mmCIF file of C-alpha atoms and ligand atoms in Angstrom:
data_model
loop_
_atom_site.group_PDB
_atom_site.id
_atom_site.type_symbol
_atom_site.label_atom_id
_atom_site.label_comp_id
_atom_site.label_asym_id
_atom_site.label_seq_id
_atom_site.Cartn_x
_atom_site.Cartn_y
_atom_site.Cartn_z
ATOM 1 C CA MET A 1 -0.293 0.263 -0.020
ATOM 2 C CA ASN A 2 1.173 3.557 -0.466
ATOM 3 C CA VAL A 3 1.034 5.060 2.768
ATOM 4 C CA LEU A 4 1.688 8.790 4.107
ATOM 5 C CA VAL A 5 3.088 8.897 7.697
ATOM 6 C CA THR A 6 2.515 11.982 9.601
ATOM 7 C CA GLY A 7 5.206 12.373 12.236
ATOM 8 C CA ALA A 8 7.403 9.993 10.372
ATOM 9 C CA ALA A 9 10.980 11.105 11.984
ATOM 10 C CA GLY A 10 9.400 11.039 15.784
ATOM 11 C CA TYR A 11 10.087 7.820 18.005
ATOM 12 C CA ILE A 12 6.728 5.703 17.429
ATOM 13 C CA GLY A 13 6.511 7.066 13.581
ATOM 14 C CA SER A 14 10.017 5.906 12.682
ATOM 15 C CA HIS A 15 9.771 2.313 14.565
ATOM 16 C CA THR A 16 6.813 2.079 12.324
ATOM 17 C CA CYS A 17 7.759 3.381 9.059
ATOM 18 C CA ARG A 18 10.598 0.710 9.325
ATOM 19 C CA LEU A 19 8.195 -2.112 9.821
ATOM 20 C CA LEU A 20 5.708 -1.025 7.289
ATOM 21 C CA ALA A 21 8.853 -0.699 4.952
ATOM 22 C CA GLN A 22 9.749 -4.156 5.751
ATOM 23 C CA ALA A 23 6.125 -5.205 5.293
ATOM 24 C CA GLY A 24 6.434 -4.103 1.773
ATOM 25 C CA HIS A 25 4.396 -0.706 2.039
ATOM 26 C CA ARG A 26 5.817 2.230 0.069
ATOM 27 C CA VAL A 27 6.304 4.799 2.877
ATOM 28 C CA VAL A 28 5.894 8.508 2.420
ATOM 29 C CA GLY A 29 7.080 10.598 5.607
ATOM 30 C CA TYR A 30 5.773 13.894 6.188
ATOM 31 C CA ASP A 31 7.325 15.858 9.201
ATOM 32 C CA ASN A 32 8.329 19.236 9.869
ATOM 33 C CA LEU A 33 11.438 18.226 12.186
ATOM 34 C CA SER A 34 10.256 20.370 15.261
ATOM 35 C CA ARG A 35 10.939 17.357 17.299
ATOM 36 C CA GLY A 36 11.512 14.625 15.016
ATOM 37 C CA HIS A 37 15.023 13.555 13.548
ATOM 38 C CA GLN A 38 15.698 13.467 9.944
ATOM 39 C CA ALA A 39 18.182 10.489 10.992
ATOM 40 C CA ALA A 40 15.361 8.441 12.373
ATOM 41 C CA PHE A 41 13.508 8.578 9.387
ATOM 42 C CA ASP A 42 16.562 7.836 7.037
ATOM 43 C CA ARG A 43 17.758 4.987 8.953
ATOM 44 C CA ALA A 44 13.886 3.667 9.111
ATOM 45 C CA THR A 45 13.616 3.615 5.445
ATOM 46 C CA ASP A 46 17.103 3.545 4.034
ATOM 47 C CA ASP A 47 16.768 6.970 2.909
ATOM 48 C CA GLY A 48 12.982 6.731 2.031
ATOM 49 C CA GLN A 49 11.278 9.754 0.884
ATOM 50 C CA LEU A 50 10.759 12.691 3.414
ATOM 51 C CA VAL A 51 8.488 15.970 2.547
ATOM 52 C CA ILE A 52 9.272 18.258 5.538
ATOM 53 C CA GLY A 53 6.004 20.407 5.763
ATOM 54 C CA ASP A 54 3.700 21.489 8.523
ATOM 55 C CA LEU A 55 0.244 19.822 9.274
ATOM 56 C CA ALA A 56 -1.424 23.184 9.226
ATOM 57 C CA ASN A 57 -0.556 23.421 5.224
ATOM 58 C CA SER A 58 -3.407 21.701 3.958
ATOM 59 C CA ALA A 59 -2.438 22.576 0.582
ATOM 60 C CA LEU A 60 1.260 20.659 0.723
ATOM 61 C CA LEU A 61 -0.665 17.785 2.055
ATOM 62 C CA GLU A 62 -3.331 17.396 -0.432
ATOM 63 C CA GLU A 63 -0.737 17.826 -2.941
ATOM 64 C CA THR A 64 1.250 15.325 -1.542
ATOM 65 C CA LEU A 65 -1.478 12.708 -1.195
ATOM 66 C CA ARG A 66 -2.412 12.950 -4.742
ATOM 67 C CA ARG A 67 0.761 13.054 -6.098
ATOM 68 C CA GLU A 68 1.813 9.764 -4.341
ATOM 69 C CA SER A 69 -1.288 8.494 -4.856
ATOM 70 C CA ILE A 70 -1.614 7.612 -1.087
ATOM 71 C CA GLU A 71 -3.989 4.839 -0.219
ATOM 72 C CA ALA A 72 -3.930 5.501 3.612
ATOM 73 C CA VAL A 73 -2.473 8.092 6.328
ATOM 74 C CA ILE A 74 -0.945 6.954 9.700
ATOM 75 C CA HIS A 75 -0.947 10.566 11.858
ATOM 76 C CA PHE A 76 1.866 10.570 14.351
ATOM 77 C CA ALA A 77 2.311 14.290 14.053
ATOM 78 C CA ALA A 78 1.291 15.975 17.673
ATOM 79 C CA PHE A 79 2.830 17.029 20.603
ATOM 80 C CA GLY A 80 2.184 14.658 23.719
ATOM 81 C CA LEU A 81 3.681 15.893 26.805
ATOM 82 C CA VAL A 82 1.111 16.196 29.820
ATOM 83 C CA GLY A 83 3.610 18.405 31.761
ATOM 84 C CA GLU A 84 4.063 20.735 28.786
ATOM 85 C CA SER A 85 0.641 20.961 27.867
ATOM 86 C CA VAL A 86 -0.731 22.348 31.315
ATOM 87 C CA GLN A 87 1.861 25.000 30.653
ATOM 88 C CA TYR A 88 0.731 25.968 27.236
ATOM 89 C CA PRO A 89 -3.007 24.681 26.727
ATOM 90 C CA GLU A 90 -3.259 26.645 23.304
ATOM 91 C CA ARG A 91 0.055 24.926 21.591
ATOM 92 C CA TYR A 92 -1.534 21.874 22.292
ATOM 93 C CA HIS A 93 -5.046 22.561 20.660
ATOM 94 C CA ARG A 94 -3.389 24.499 17.603
ATOM 95 C CA ASN A 95 -0.788 21.752 17.111
ATOM 96 C CA ASN A 96 -2.981 18.795 17.741
ATOM 97 C CA VAL A 97 -6.537 19.532 17.130
ATOM 98 C CA GLU A 98 -6.138 22.129 14.263
ATOM 99 C CA GLY A 99 -3.348 19.939 12.632
ATOM 100 C CA SER A 100 -5.459 17.094 12.381
ATOM 101 C CA GLN A 101 -8.382 19.064 10.792
ATOM 102 C CA CYS A 102 -6.339 20.355 8.186
ATOM 103 C CA LEU A 103 -5.342 16.587 7.768
ATOM 104 C CA LEU A 104 -9.110 15.584 7.262
ATOM 105 C CA GLU A 105 -9.536 18.532 4.729
ATOM 106 C CA ALA A 106 -6.633 17.360 2.774
ATOM 107 C CA MET A 107 -7.767 13.810 2.513
ATOM 108 C CA GLN A 108 -11.097 14.612 1.940
ATOM 109 C CA GLN A 109 -10.264 16.717 -1.171
ATOM 110 C CA ALA A 110 -7.717 13.880 -2.274
ATOM 111 C CA ASN A 111 -10.269 11.230 -1.397
ATOM 112 C CA VAL A 112 -7.907 9.425 1.039
ATOM 113 C CA LEU A 113 -10.282 7.429 3.387
ATOM 114 C CA ARG A 114 -7.808 5.417 5.502
ATOM 115 C CA LEU A 115 -6.720 6.934 8.783
ATOM 116 C CA VAL A 116 -4.758 5.413 11.534
ATOM 117 C CA VAL A 117 -4.454 7.922 14.198
ATOM 118 C CA SER A 118 -2.409 8.045 17.668
ATOM 119 C CA SER A 119 -4.318 8.778 20.630
ATOM 120 C CA THR A 120 -3.867 7.891 23.948
ATOM 121 C CA THR A 121 -5.116 6.733 27.244
ATOM 122 C CA ALA A 122 -5.059 10.295 28.789
ATOM 123 C CA ILE A 123 -8.216 10.750 27.312
ATOM 124 C CA TYR A 124 -9.534 8.615 30.144
ATOM 125 C CA GLY A 125 -8.139 10.843 32.529
ATOM 126 C CA THR A 126 -8.369 9.046 36.250
ATOM 127 C CA PRO A 127 -10.998 6.140 35.561
ATOM 128 C CA LYS A 128 -12.403 4.583 38.366
ATOM 129 C CA GLN A 129 -12.100 1.033 36.882
ATOM 130 C CA ILE A 130 -8.607 -0.657 36.260
ATOM 131 C CA PRO A 131 -8.108 -1.996 33.584
ATOM 132 C CA ILE A 132 -9.574 0.686 31.527
ATOM 133 C CA SER A 133 -11.573 -0.711 28.921
ATOM 134 C CA GLU A 134 -12.746 1.309 25.585
ATOM 135 C CA GLU A 135 -15.972 1.526 27.186
ATOM 136 C CA THR A 136 -14.348 3.903 29.944
ATOM 137 C CA PRO A 137 -16.415 6.989 29.043
ATOM 138 C CA PRO A 138 -13.588 9.620 28.411
ATOM 139 C CA ASP A 139 -12.903 12.441 30.422
ATOM 140 C CA PRO A 140 -9.460 13.883 30.267
ATOM 141 C CA ILE A 141 -7.807 15.951 33.194
ATOM 142 C CA ASN A 142 -4.945 17.500 31.374
ATOM 143 C CA PRO A 143 -4.925 19.495 28.058
ATOM 144 C CA TYR A 144 -3.011 16.855 25.781
ATOM 145 C CA GLY A 145 -5.838 14.110 26.885
ATOM 146 C CA GLN A 146 -8.536 16.997 25.761
ATOM 147 C CA SER A 147 -6.979 17.604 22.508
ATOM 148 C CA LYS A 148 -6.705 13.710 21.523
ATOM 149 C CA TRP A 149 -10.143 13.392 22.494
ATOM 150 C CA ASP A 150 -10.813 16.247 20.554
ATOM 151 C CA VAL A 151 -9.063 14.834 17.531
ATOM 152 C CA GLU A 152 -11.036 11.545 18.099
ATOM 153 C CA CYS A 153 -14.366 13.419 18.029
ATOM 154 C CA LEU A 154 -13.269 14.993 14.536
ATOM 155 C CA LEU A 155 -13.144 11.676 13.169
ATOM 156 C CA GLN A 156 -16.296 10.555 14.066
ATOM 157 C CA GLU A 157 -17.461 13.800 12.435
ATOM 158 C CA ALA A 158 -15.051 12.703 9.442
ATOM 159 C CA ARG A 159 -16.539 9.191 9.048
ATOM 160 C CA GLY A 160 -20.062 10.609 9.127
ATOM 161 C CA ARG A 161 -19.535 13.313 6.729
ATOM 162 C CA PHE A 162 -17.068 11.789 4.011
ATOM 163 C CA GLY A 163 -17.374 7.941 5.040
ATOM 164 C CA LEU A 164 -13.587 7.839 6.777
ATOM 165 C CA GLY A 165 -12.360 4.795 7.894
ATOM 166 C CA TYR A 166 -10.065 5.259 11.208
ATOM 167 C CA ALA A 167 -8.585 3.384 13.713
ATOM 168 C CA ALA A 168 -7.642 5.479 17.058
ATOM 169 C CA LEU A 169 -4.824 3.506 18.665
ATOM 170 C CA ARG A 170 -4.532 4.316 22.327
ATOM 171 C CA TYR A 171 -1.770 4.035 23.483
ATOM 172 C CA PHE A 172 -0.169 3.454 27.200
ATOM 173 C CA ASN A 173 3.142 4.741 27.996
ATOM 174 C CA ALA A 174 5.648 3.867 24.758
ATOM 175 C CA ALA A 175 8.808 2.642 25.616
ATOM 176 C CA GLY A 176 11.791 0.675 24.717
ATOM 177 C CA ALA A 177 14.269 0.716 21.150
ATOM 178 C CA SER A 178 14.689 -1.577 18.219
ATOM 179 C CA LEU A 179 16.380 -4.652 19.193
ATOM 180 C CA ASP A 180 19.164 -4.136 16.649
ATOM 181 C CA GLY A 181 20.026 -0.782 18.159
ATOM 182 C CA LEU A 182 19.389 1.323 14.973
ATOM 183 C CA LEU A 183 16.046 3.432 16.135
ATOM 184 C CA GLY A 184 15.407 4.902 19.798
ATOM 185 C CA GLU A 185 13.972 7.407 21.640
ATOM 186 C CA ASP A 186 15.545 11.312 21.688
ATOM 187 C CA HIS A 187 13.335 13.940 22.945
ATOM 188 C CA ASP A 188 14.740 17.550 23.515
ATOM 189 C CA PRO A 189 14.222 17.994 26.642
ATOM 190 C CA GLU A 190 13.504 14.447 27.691
ATOM 191 C CA THR A 191 10.563 14.151 30.242
ATOM 192 C CA HIS A 192 9.961 10.450 30.138
ATOM 193 C CA LEU A 193 10.504 8.510 32.950
ATOM 194 C CA ILE A 194 12.596 5.473 31.605
ATOM 195 C CA PRO A 195 15.040 7.522 29.043
ATOM 196 C CA ILE A 196 15.485 9.787 32.124
ATOM 197 C CA VAL A 197 16.467 7.017 34.591
ATOM 198 C CA LEU A 198 18.825 5.996 31.921
ATOM 199 C CA GLN A 199 20.504 8.795 31.605
ATOM 200 C CA VAL A 200 21.020 9.002 35.472
ATOM 201 C CA ALA A 201 22.735 5.551 34.938
ATOM 202 C CA LEU A 202 24.853 6.998 31.967
ATOM 203 C CA GLY A 203 26.015 9.804 34.246
ATOM 204 C CA GLN A 204 24.113 12.793 32.145
ATOM 205 C CA ARG A 205 22.075 13.556 35.172
ATOM 206 C CA GLU A 206 23.033 13.170 39.007
ATOM 207 C CA ARG A 207 19.710 11.609 39.946
ATOM 208 C CA LEU A 208 16.315 11.208 39.482
ATOM 209 C CA SER A 209 12.954 12.776 40.962
ATOM 210 C CA ILE A 210 10.499 10.289 41.611
ATOM 211 C CA PHE A 211 7.230 12.657 41.424
ATOM 212 C CA GLY A 212 5.017 11.837 44.298
ATOM 213 C CA SER A 213 5.209 8.996 46.620
ATOM 214 C CA ASP A 214 2.078 9.391 48.633
ATOM 215 C CA TYR A 215 -0.356 7.679 45.474
ATOM 216 C CA PRO A 216 -3.243 5.372 46.546
ATOM 217 C CA THR A 217 -0.699 2.473 44.760
ATOM 218 C CA PRO A 218 1.174 -0.197 46.715
ATOM 219 C CA ASP A 219 4.414 1.725 46.769
ATOM 220 C CA GLY A 220 3.019 5.085 46.569
ATOM 221 C CA THR A 221 4.288 5.952 43.610
ATOM 222 C CA CYS A 222 2.457 6.018 39.969
ATOM 223 C CA VAL A 223 1.797 2.645 38.170
ATOM 224 C CA ARG A 224 1.554 2.802 34.268
ATOM 225 C CA ASP A 225 1.440 0.187 31.724
ATOM 226 C CA TYR A 226 4.539 0.376 29.458
ATOM 227 C CA VAL A 227 4.144 -0.851 26.427
ATOM 228 C CA HIS A 228 7.159 -1.798 23.840
ATOM 229 C CA VAL A 229 7.454 0.913 20.601
ATOM 230 C CA LEU A 230 7.716 -2.371 18.574
ATOM 231 C CA ASP A 231 4.480 -3.858 19.569
ATOM 232 C CA LEU A 232 3.264 -0.247 18.597
ATOM 233 C CA ALA A 233 4.267 -0.240 15.465
ATOM 234 C CA ASP A 234 3.046 -3.402 14.953
ATOM 235 C CA ALA A 235 -0.243 -2.699 15.499
ATOM 236 C CA HIS A 236 -0.296 0.071 13.104
ATOM 237 C CA GLU A 237 0.612 -2.300 10.334
ATOM 238 C CA ARG A 238 -2.251 -4.547 11.623
ATOM 239 C CA ALA A 239 -5.075 -1.531 11.751
ATOM 240 C CA LEU A 240 -3.609 -0.579 8.077
ATOM 241 C CA GLN A 241 -4.640 -3.878 6.969
ATOM 242 C CA ARG A 242 -7.791 -4.112 8.551
ATOM 243 C CA LEU A 243 -9.044 -1.032 7.479
ATOM 244 C CA SER A 244 -11.801 -0.101 5.039
ATOM 245 C CA PRO A 245 -13.596 3.060 4.265
ATOM 246 C CA GLY A 246 -16.458 3.993 6.690
ATOM 247 C CA ASP A 247 -14.603 1.570 9.440
ATOM 248 C CA CYS A 248 -14.357 2.607 12.979
ATOM 249 C CA VAL A 249 -11.767 0.984 15.157
ATOM 250 C CA GLU A 250 -10.957 1.720 18.949
ATOM 251 C CA VAL A 251 -8.447 0.286 20.804
ATOM 252 C CA ASN A 252 -6.202 0.438 23.789
ATOM 253 C CA LEU A 253 -2.767 -0.322 23.216
ATOM 254 C CA GLY A 254 -1.079 -1.433 26.460
ATOM 255 C CA SER A 255 0.590 -4.364 27.924
ATOM 256 C CA GLY A 256 -2.175 -4.990 30.411
ATOM 257 C CA GLN A 257 0.727 -5.079 33.725
ATOM 258 C CA GLY A 258 1.159 -2.326 35.363
ATOM 259 C CA THR A 259 4.552 -0.796 37.010
ATOM 260 C CA SER A 260 5.368 1.678 39.174
ATOM 261 C CA VAL A 261 8.087 4.114 39.537
ATOM 262 C CA LEU A 262 9.908 2.656 41.941
ATOM 263 C CA GLU A 263 9.658 -0.787 40.178
ATOM 264 C CA ILE A 264 10.921 0.802 37.070
ATOM 265 C CA VAL A 265 14.162 2.367 38.982
ATOM 266 C CA GLU A 266 14.681 -1.019 40.687
ATOM 267 C CA GLN A 267 14.842 -2.888 37.807
ATOM 268 C CA ALA A 268 16.714 -0.455 35.863
ATOM 269 C CA ARG A 269 19.441 -0.718 38.739
ATOM 270 C CA GLU A 270 19.813 -4.340 37.975
ATOM 271 C CA ILE A 271 20.012 -3.915 34.127
ATOM 272 C CA THR A 272 22.696 -1.233 34.192
ATOM 273 C CA GLY A 273 24.447 -2.025 37.605
ATOM 274 C CA HIS A 274 24.481 1.717 38.358
ATOM 275 C CA PRO A 275 22.806 2.587 41.614
ATOM 276 C CA ILE A 276 20.497 5.459 40.007
ATOM 277 C CA PRO A 277 20.333 7.756 43.115
ATOM 278 C CA ALA A 278 16.580 8.833 43.557
ATOM 279 C CA ASP A 279 14.687 11.359 45.553
ATOM 280 C CA LEU A 280 10.926 11.757 46.571
ATOM 281 C CA ALA A 281 9.538 14.762 45.196
ATOM 282 C CA GLU A 282 6.196 16.451 44.797
ATOM 283 C CA ARG A 283 3.719 15.317 42.475
ATOM 284 C CA ARG A 284 3.643 16.458 38.933
ATOM 285 C CA PRO A 285 0.221 18.106 37.735
ATOM 286 C CA GLY A 286 -1.988 16.170 35.425
ATOM 287 C CA ASP A 287 -0.452 12.593 36.259
ATOM 288 C CA PRO A 288 -3.209 9.863 37.141
ATOM 289 C CA PRO A 289 -2.066 7.796 40.135
ATOM 290 C CA ARG A 290 -2.707 4.340 37.924
ATOM 291 C CA LEU A 291 -3.460 3.418 34.262
ATOM 292 C CA ILE A 292 -3.570 -0.335 33.107
ATOM 293 C CA ALA A 293 -4.906 -1.280 29.724
ATOM 294 C CA ASN A 294 -7.632 -3.613 29.445
ATOM 295 C CA ASN A 295 -5.785 -4.838 25.937
ATOM 296 C CA HIS A 296 -8.697 -7.632 25.085
ATOM 297 C CA ARG A 297 -10.366 -5.672 21.929
ATOM 298 C CA ALA A 298 -7.137 -5.033 20.100
ATOM 299 C CA ARG A 299 -6.391 -8.713 20.406
ATOM 300 C CA MET A 300 -9.385 -9.670 19.381
ATOM 301 C CA GLU A 301 -9.916 -6.834 16.639
ATOM 302 C CA LEU A 302 -6.529 -6.468 15.194
ATOM 303 C CA ALA A 303 -4.977 -9.859 16.392
ATOM 304 C CA TRP A 304 -2.412 -7.981 18.401
ATOM 305 C CA GLU A 305 -0.256 -9.608 20.668
ATOM 306 C CA PRO A 306 2.151 -7.527 22.716
ATOM 307 C CA THR A 307 5.383 -9.958 22.599
ATOM 308 C CA HIS A 308 8.128 -7.417 23.337
ATOM 309 C CA SER A 309 6.343 -5.481 26.399
ATOM 310 C CA ASP A 310 7.842 -7.410 29.330
ATOM 311 C CA LEU A 311 10.061 -5.051 31.527
ATOM 312 C CA GLU A 312 13.463 -6.900 30.913
ATOM 313 C CA THR A 313 13.222 -6.033 27.264
ATOM 314 C CA ILE A 314 11.847 -2.706 27.591
ATOM 315 C CA LEU A 315 14.529 -1.580 29.685
ATOM 316 C CA SER A 316 17.256 -3.539 27.905
ATOM 317 C CA SER A 317 16.504 -2.608 24.396
ATOM 318 C CA ALA A 318 16.186 1.236 25.907
ATOM 319 C CA TRP A 319 19.342 0.703 27.688
ATOM 320 C CA ASP A 320 21.493 -0.532 24.671
ATOM 321 C CA TRP A 321 20.237 2.546 22.524
ATOM 322 C CA HIS A 322 21.061 5.080 25.560
ATOM 323 C CA ARG A 323 24.358 3.567 25.949
ATOM 324 C CA ASN A 324 25.329 3.470 22.435
ATOM 325 C CA HIS A 325 23.820 6.804 21.341
ATOM 326 C CA PRO A 326 24.315 8.535 24.658
ATOM 327 C CA HIS A 327 23.640 11.881 22.288
ATOM 328 C CA GLY A 328 20.869 10.387 20.804
ATOM 329 C CA TYR A 329 20.778 11.078 16.740
ATOM 330 C CA ALA A 330 23.017 14.027 16.979
ATOM 331 C CA GLN A 331 26.173 11.849 16.903
HETATM 332 N N1 LIG B 401 8.424 10.493 36.550
HETATM 333 C C1 LIG B 401 8.912 10.437 37.506
HETATM 334 N N2 LIG B 401 9.943 11.018 37.181
HETATM 335 C C2 LIG B 401 10.442 11.688 36.029
HETATM 336 C C3 LIG B 401 9.663 11.906 35.232
HETATM 337 C C4 LIG B 401 8.336 10.648 34.892
HETATM 338 O O1 LIG B 401 8.417 10.086 38.791
HETATM 339 O O2 LIG B 401 11.378 12.313 35.785
HETATM 340 C C5 LIG B 401 6.848 9.496 36.557
HETATM 341 C C6 LIG B 401 5.707 10.492 36.346
HETATM 342 O O3 LIG B 401 5.250 10.988 37.324
HETATM 343 C C7 LIG B 401 4.682 9.493 35.777
HETATM 344 C C8 LIG B 401 5.735 8.183 35.335
HETATM 345 O O4 LIG B 401 7.071 8.517 36.101
HETATM 346 O O5 LIG B 401 3.958 9.099 37.073
HETATM 347 C C9 LIG B 401 5.494 8.005 33.682
HETATM 348 O O6 LIG B 401 5.700 9.345 33.168
HETATM 349 P P1 LIG B 401 6.140 9.583 31.793
HETATM 350 O O7 LIG B 401 6.432 11.309 31.645
HETATM 351 O O8 LIG B 401 7.072 9.091 31.370
HETATM 352 O O9 LIG B 401 4.839 9.162 30.818
HETATM 353 P P2 LIG B 401 3.363 9.916 31.174
HETATM 354 O O10 LIG B 401 2.518 8.576 32.001
HETATM 355 O O11 LIG B 401 3.393 11.175 31.755
HETATM 356 O O12 LIG B 401 2.961 9.363 29.937
#
């Protein structure tokens, strides 16, 4: 299939481009490189075609869709940091919601009717019932989650209006790196737990701050469901194969296992052999105490099976990446 991938130079985007290319799809990337890395896309696709452009540029999107005879779009391009979204909510609305609206306009004009979109567990807010199923009513508690829920509403509307077929893939905590060390996580600034823990192990940071130790969880620190980026990439390929115009697929992508911040730190100490000093700190605004996926629907509808999302594989693949690329793609 001819597939346009927005955010193709980002973390999950680049891993997915690689898998799509390996599966025989023709991938055209679209990225403004504001947060992604040209090198990530080049490595993932063996110097494939990357259009440098903004989501706001609906005309360029439409021209690209037509020129490349695109049959489906995978849409990663978005901002994804809870803390930043609390500080700059309008940035999240503009980039994530209005950007997706431009993409939908271009797709309607070019009559491209298959779309796989990155969504997030953050749309559920602080759900009462864990594990979280897709029936949980959306109730975001931060602007990032709100922006992604707004995008899902646009998809529903586009399905009714022009017959879009879409899959909204609601990720839990993406983590890990490609097993051969080619691709990995490189954010600036880095705010995610696992890369920060590994940067402490590498001596790039002195200590970890654990945000909150009085949550209603077994050890008082937040519990998250970490899912390997390769398992996420695999789900995108499956969604692409499965999707027809007019379809609606809404699935959670998580391992189904919860891991606390302290458990991550302890296992990282074992894998890296470094003491990883850590301090208990204040809670970070916008963080729910526990997020664990019920992934039954993804298993049923996409025949998806997370095969790399055990903590050992996540942490050791991430550790290999960080050790071998201490400055990310900039070396
Ligand atoms: N966290 C932490 N210290 C850090 C970064 C993150 O204690 O330096 C915690 C954060 O509060 C959350 C968990 O680790 O409970 C995962 O955070 P991350 O930013 O990786 O992902 P999120 O759950 O926000 O998508």
